[in-house]
mmCIF file of C-alpha atoms in Angstrom:
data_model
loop_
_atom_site.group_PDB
_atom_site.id
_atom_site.type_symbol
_atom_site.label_atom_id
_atom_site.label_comp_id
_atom_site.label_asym_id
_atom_site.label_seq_id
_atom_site.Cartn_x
_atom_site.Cartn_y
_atom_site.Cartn_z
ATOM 1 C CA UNK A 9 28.758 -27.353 -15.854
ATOM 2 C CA UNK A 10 29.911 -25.388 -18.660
ATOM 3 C CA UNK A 11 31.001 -27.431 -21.546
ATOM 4 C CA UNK A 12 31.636 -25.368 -24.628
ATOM 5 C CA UNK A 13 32.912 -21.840 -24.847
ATOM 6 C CA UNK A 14 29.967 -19.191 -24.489
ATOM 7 C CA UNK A 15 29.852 -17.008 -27.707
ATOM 8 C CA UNK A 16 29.415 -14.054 -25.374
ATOM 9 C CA UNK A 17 32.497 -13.916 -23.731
ATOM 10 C CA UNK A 18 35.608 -12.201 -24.793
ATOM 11 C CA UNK A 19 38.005 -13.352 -27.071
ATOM 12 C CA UNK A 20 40.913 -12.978 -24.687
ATOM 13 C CA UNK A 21 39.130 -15.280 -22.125
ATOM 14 C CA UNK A 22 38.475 -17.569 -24.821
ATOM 15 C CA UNK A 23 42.277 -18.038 -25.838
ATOM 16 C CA UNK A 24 43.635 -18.383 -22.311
ATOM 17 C CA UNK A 25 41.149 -21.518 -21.437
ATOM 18 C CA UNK A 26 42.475 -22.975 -24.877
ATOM 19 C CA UNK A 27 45.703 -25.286 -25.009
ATOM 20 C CA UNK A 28 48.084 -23.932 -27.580
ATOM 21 C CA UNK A 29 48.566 -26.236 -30.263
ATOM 22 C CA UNK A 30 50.878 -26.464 -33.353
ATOM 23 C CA UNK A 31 50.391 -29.366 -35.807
ATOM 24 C CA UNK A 32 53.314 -32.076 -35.869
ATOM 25 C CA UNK A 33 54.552 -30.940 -39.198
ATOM 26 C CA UNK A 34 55.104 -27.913 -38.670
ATOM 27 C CA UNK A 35 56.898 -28.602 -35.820
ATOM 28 C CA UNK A 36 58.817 -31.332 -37.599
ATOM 29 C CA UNK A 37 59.729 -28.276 -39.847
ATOM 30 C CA UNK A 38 61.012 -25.724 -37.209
ATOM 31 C CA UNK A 39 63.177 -28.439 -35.983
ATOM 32 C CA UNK A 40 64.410 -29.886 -38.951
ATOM 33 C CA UNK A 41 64.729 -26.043 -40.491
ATOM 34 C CA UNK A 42 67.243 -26.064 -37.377
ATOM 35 C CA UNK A 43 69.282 -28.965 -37.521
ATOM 36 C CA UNK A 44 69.890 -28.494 -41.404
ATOM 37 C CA UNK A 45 70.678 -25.139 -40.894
ATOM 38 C CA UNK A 46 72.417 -24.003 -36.913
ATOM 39 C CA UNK A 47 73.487 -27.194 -36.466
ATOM 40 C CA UNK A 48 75.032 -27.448 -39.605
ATOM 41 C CA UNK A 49 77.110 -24.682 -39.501
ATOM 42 C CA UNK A 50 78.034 -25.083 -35.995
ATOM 43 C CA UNK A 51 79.158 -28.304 -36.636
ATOM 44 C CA UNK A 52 81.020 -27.145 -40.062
ATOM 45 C CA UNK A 53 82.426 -23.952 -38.904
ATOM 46 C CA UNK A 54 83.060 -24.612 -34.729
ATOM 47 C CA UNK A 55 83.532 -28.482 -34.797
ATOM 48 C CA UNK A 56 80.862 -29.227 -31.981
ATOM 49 C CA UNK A 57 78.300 -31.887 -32.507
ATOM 50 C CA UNK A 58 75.458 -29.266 -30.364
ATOM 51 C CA UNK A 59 72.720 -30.576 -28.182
ATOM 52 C CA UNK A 60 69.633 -30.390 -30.285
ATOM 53 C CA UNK A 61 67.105 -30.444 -27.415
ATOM 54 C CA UNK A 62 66.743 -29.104 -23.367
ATOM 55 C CA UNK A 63 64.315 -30.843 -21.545
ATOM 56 C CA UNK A 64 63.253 -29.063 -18.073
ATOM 57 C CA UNK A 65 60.687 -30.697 -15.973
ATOM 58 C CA UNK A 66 57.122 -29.097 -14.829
ATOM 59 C CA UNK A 67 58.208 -28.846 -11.074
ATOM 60 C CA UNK A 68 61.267 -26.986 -12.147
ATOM 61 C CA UNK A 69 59.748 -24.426 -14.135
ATOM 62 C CA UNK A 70 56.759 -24.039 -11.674
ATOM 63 C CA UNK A 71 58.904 -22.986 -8.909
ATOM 64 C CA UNK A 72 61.053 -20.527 -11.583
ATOM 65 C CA UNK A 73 57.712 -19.196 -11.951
ATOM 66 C CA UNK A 74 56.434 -18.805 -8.571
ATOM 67 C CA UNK A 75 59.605 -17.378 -7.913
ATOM 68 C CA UNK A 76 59.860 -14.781 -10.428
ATOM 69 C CA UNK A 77 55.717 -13.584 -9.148
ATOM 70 C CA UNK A 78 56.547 -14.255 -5.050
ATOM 71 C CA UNK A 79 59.848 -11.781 -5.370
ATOM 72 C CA UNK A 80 57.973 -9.181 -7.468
ATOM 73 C CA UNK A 81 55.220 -9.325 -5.300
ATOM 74 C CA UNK A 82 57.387 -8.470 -1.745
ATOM 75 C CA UNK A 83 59.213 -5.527 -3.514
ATOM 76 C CA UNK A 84 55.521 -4.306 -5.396
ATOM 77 C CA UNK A 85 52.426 -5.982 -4.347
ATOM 78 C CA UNK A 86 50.678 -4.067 -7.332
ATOM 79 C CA UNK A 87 53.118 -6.066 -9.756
ATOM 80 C CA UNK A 88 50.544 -7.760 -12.083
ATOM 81 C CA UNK A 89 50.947 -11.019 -13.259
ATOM 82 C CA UNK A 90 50.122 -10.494 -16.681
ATOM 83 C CA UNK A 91 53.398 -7.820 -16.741
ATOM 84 C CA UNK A 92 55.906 -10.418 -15.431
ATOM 85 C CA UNK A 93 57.099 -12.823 -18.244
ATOM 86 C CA UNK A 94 60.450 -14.816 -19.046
ATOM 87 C CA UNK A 95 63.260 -14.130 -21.416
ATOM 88 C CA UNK A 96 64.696 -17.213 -22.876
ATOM 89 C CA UNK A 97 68.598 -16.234 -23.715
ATOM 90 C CA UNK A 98 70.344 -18.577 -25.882
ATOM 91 C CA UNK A 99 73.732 -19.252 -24.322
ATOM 92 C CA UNK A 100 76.816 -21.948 -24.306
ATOM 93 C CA UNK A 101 78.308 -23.539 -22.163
ATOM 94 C CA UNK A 102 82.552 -23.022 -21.883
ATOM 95 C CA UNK A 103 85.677 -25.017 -22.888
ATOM 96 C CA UNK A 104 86.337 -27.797 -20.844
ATOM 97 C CA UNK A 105 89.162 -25.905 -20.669
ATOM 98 C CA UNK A 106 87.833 -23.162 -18.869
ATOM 99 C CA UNK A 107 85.746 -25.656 -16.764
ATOM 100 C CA UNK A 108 86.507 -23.452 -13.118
ATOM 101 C CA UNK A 109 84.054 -20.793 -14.182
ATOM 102 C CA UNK A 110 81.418 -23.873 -13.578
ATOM 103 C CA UNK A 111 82.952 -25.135 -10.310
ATOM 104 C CA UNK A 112 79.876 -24.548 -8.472
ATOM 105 C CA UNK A 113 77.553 -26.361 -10.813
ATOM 106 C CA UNK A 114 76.196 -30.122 -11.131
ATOM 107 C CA UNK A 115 76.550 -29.163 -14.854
ATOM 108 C CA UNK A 116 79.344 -31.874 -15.939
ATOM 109 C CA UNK A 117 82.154 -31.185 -18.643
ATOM 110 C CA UNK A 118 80.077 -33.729 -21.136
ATOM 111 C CA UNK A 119 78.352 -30.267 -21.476
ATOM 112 C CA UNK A 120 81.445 -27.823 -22.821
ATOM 113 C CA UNK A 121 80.524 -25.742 -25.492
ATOM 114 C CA UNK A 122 77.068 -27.255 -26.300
ATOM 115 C CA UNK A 123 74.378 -25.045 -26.384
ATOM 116 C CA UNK A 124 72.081 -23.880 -23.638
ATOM 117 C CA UNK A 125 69.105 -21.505 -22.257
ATOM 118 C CA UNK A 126 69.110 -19.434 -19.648
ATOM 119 C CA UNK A 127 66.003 -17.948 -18.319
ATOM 120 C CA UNK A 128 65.524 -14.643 -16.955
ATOM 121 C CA UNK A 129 62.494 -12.553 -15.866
ATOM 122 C CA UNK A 130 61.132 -9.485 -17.358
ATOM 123 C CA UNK A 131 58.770 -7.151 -16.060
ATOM 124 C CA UNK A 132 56.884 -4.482 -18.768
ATOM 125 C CA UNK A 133 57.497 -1.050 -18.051
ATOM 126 C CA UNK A 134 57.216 1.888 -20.456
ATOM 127 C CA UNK A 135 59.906 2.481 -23.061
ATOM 128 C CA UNK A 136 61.525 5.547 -24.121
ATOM 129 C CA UNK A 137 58.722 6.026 -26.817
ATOM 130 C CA UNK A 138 55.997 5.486 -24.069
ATOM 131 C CA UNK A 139 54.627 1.877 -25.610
ATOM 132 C CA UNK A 140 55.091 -1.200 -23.069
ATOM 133 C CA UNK A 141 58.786 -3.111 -23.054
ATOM 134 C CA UNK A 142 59.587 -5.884 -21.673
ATOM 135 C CA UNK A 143 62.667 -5.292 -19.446
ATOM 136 C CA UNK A 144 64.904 -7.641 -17.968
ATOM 137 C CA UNK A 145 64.973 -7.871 -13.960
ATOM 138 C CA UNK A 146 65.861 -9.422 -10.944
ATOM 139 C CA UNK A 147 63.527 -9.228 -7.867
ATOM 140 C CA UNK A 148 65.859 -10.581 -5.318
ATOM 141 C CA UNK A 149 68.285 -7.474 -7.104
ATOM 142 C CA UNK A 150 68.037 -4.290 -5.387
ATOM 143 C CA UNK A 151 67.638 -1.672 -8.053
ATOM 144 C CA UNK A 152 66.522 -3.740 -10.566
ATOM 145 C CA UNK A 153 63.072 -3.103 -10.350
ATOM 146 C CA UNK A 154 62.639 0.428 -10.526
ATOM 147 C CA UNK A 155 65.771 1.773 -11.515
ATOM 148 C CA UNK A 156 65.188 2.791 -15.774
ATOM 149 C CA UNK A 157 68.967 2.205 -16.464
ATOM 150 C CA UNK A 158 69.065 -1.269 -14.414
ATOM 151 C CA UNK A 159 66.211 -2.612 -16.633
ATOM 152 C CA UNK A 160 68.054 -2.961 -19.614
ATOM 153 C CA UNK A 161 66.871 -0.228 -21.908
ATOM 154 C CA UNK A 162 70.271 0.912 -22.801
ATOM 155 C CA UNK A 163 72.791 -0.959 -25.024
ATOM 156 C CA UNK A 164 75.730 -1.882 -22.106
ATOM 157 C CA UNK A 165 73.681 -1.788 -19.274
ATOM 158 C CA UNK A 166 74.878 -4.203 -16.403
ATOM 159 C CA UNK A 167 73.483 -6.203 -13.549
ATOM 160 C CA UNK A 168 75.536 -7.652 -11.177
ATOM 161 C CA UNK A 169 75.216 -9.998 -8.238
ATOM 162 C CA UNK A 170 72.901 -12.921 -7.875
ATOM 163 C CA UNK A 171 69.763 -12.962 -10.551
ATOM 164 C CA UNK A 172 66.830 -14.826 -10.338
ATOM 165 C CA UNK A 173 67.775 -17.559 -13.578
ATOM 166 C CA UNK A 174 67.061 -20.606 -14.848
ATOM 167 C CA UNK A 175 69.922 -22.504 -16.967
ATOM 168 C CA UNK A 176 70.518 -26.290 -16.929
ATOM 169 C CA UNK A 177 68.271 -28.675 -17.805
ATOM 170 C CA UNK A 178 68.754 -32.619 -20.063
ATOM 171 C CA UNK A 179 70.576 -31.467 -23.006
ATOM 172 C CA UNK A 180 70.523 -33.944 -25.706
ATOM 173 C CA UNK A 181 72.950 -34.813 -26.467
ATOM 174 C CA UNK A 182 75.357 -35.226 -24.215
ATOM 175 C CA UNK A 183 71.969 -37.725 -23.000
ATOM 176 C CA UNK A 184 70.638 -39.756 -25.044
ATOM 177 C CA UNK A 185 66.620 -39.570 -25.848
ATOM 178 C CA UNK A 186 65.214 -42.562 -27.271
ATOM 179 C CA UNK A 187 61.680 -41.018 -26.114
ATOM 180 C CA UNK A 188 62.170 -38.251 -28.717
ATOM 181 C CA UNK A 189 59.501 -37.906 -30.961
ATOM 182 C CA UNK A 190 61.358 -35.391 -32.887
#
């Protein structure tokens, strides 16, 4: 049983059998950078006490995953793993008055105009200047995956239809957190 990182091997295979780490206070300072700053002047300038925080659970964000590689895989079973990723889009939720749009959702109206992410796969492809990009995409999308003006390179480009995404999770608040360490 191997117990301690051989000196021999790469550096790459090194990293990925490592946990990535960040120490508390620096994390306590992105997050309190935030709040002092975005959620400041959202609440100062727009009125809206913001969520600070989306919580998604492991299950969830395994089968977004799984997802995202299964699709890619039936359209291009050369698709490699390591050029499939996830774009993490910051977004908002509407007005309560314009509520309808969400009709379809289990997201309540406790959620209007908070924040939100929504999640969206990319696949790298080469760019216009030849180096890798990642592109957005949708594998359940026909066109998406091949198609150079689908992918997003180009200022105005639109998809349409169903995408594979990933939006609501625990947004806090509306819910309260008292497990929270930050």
């Amino acid at each position: 049983m191997k117990t301690t990182p051989d000196p021999s091997e790469n550096e790459a295979a090194e990293f990925s059998s490592l946990p990535n780490t960040m120490t508390c206070d620096f994390i306590r300072t992105l997050i309190e950078n935030y709040r002092k700053n975005q959620m400041v002047s959202v609440k100062d300038k727009l009125g809206i006490d913001d969520a600070h925080a989306i919580h998604f659970d492991l299950a969830t964000l395994k089968k977004f995953i799984s997802d995202i590689e299964t699709e890619a895989q039936k359209i291009n079973p050369e698709t490699a793993t390591e050029d499939l990723g996830i774009r993490f889009y910051y977004a908002a939720y509407p007005k309560a008055a314009d509520w309808d749009i969400m009709a379809n959702t289990l997201i309540g109206k406790e959620c209007a105009e908070k924040h939100t992410l929504v999640m969206v796969p990319t696949i790298k492809r080469a760019g216009k200047n030849g180096e890798s990009e990642c592109c957005d995409f949708s594998p359940v999308n026909s066109g998406s995956y091949d198609n150079d003006e689908i992918l997003a390179r180009t200022t105005g480009t639109v998809l349409q239809g169903d995408l594979i995404s990933q939006n609501h999770g625990t947004l806090s608040p509306p819910t309260t957190l008292t497990s929270e360490l930050f």
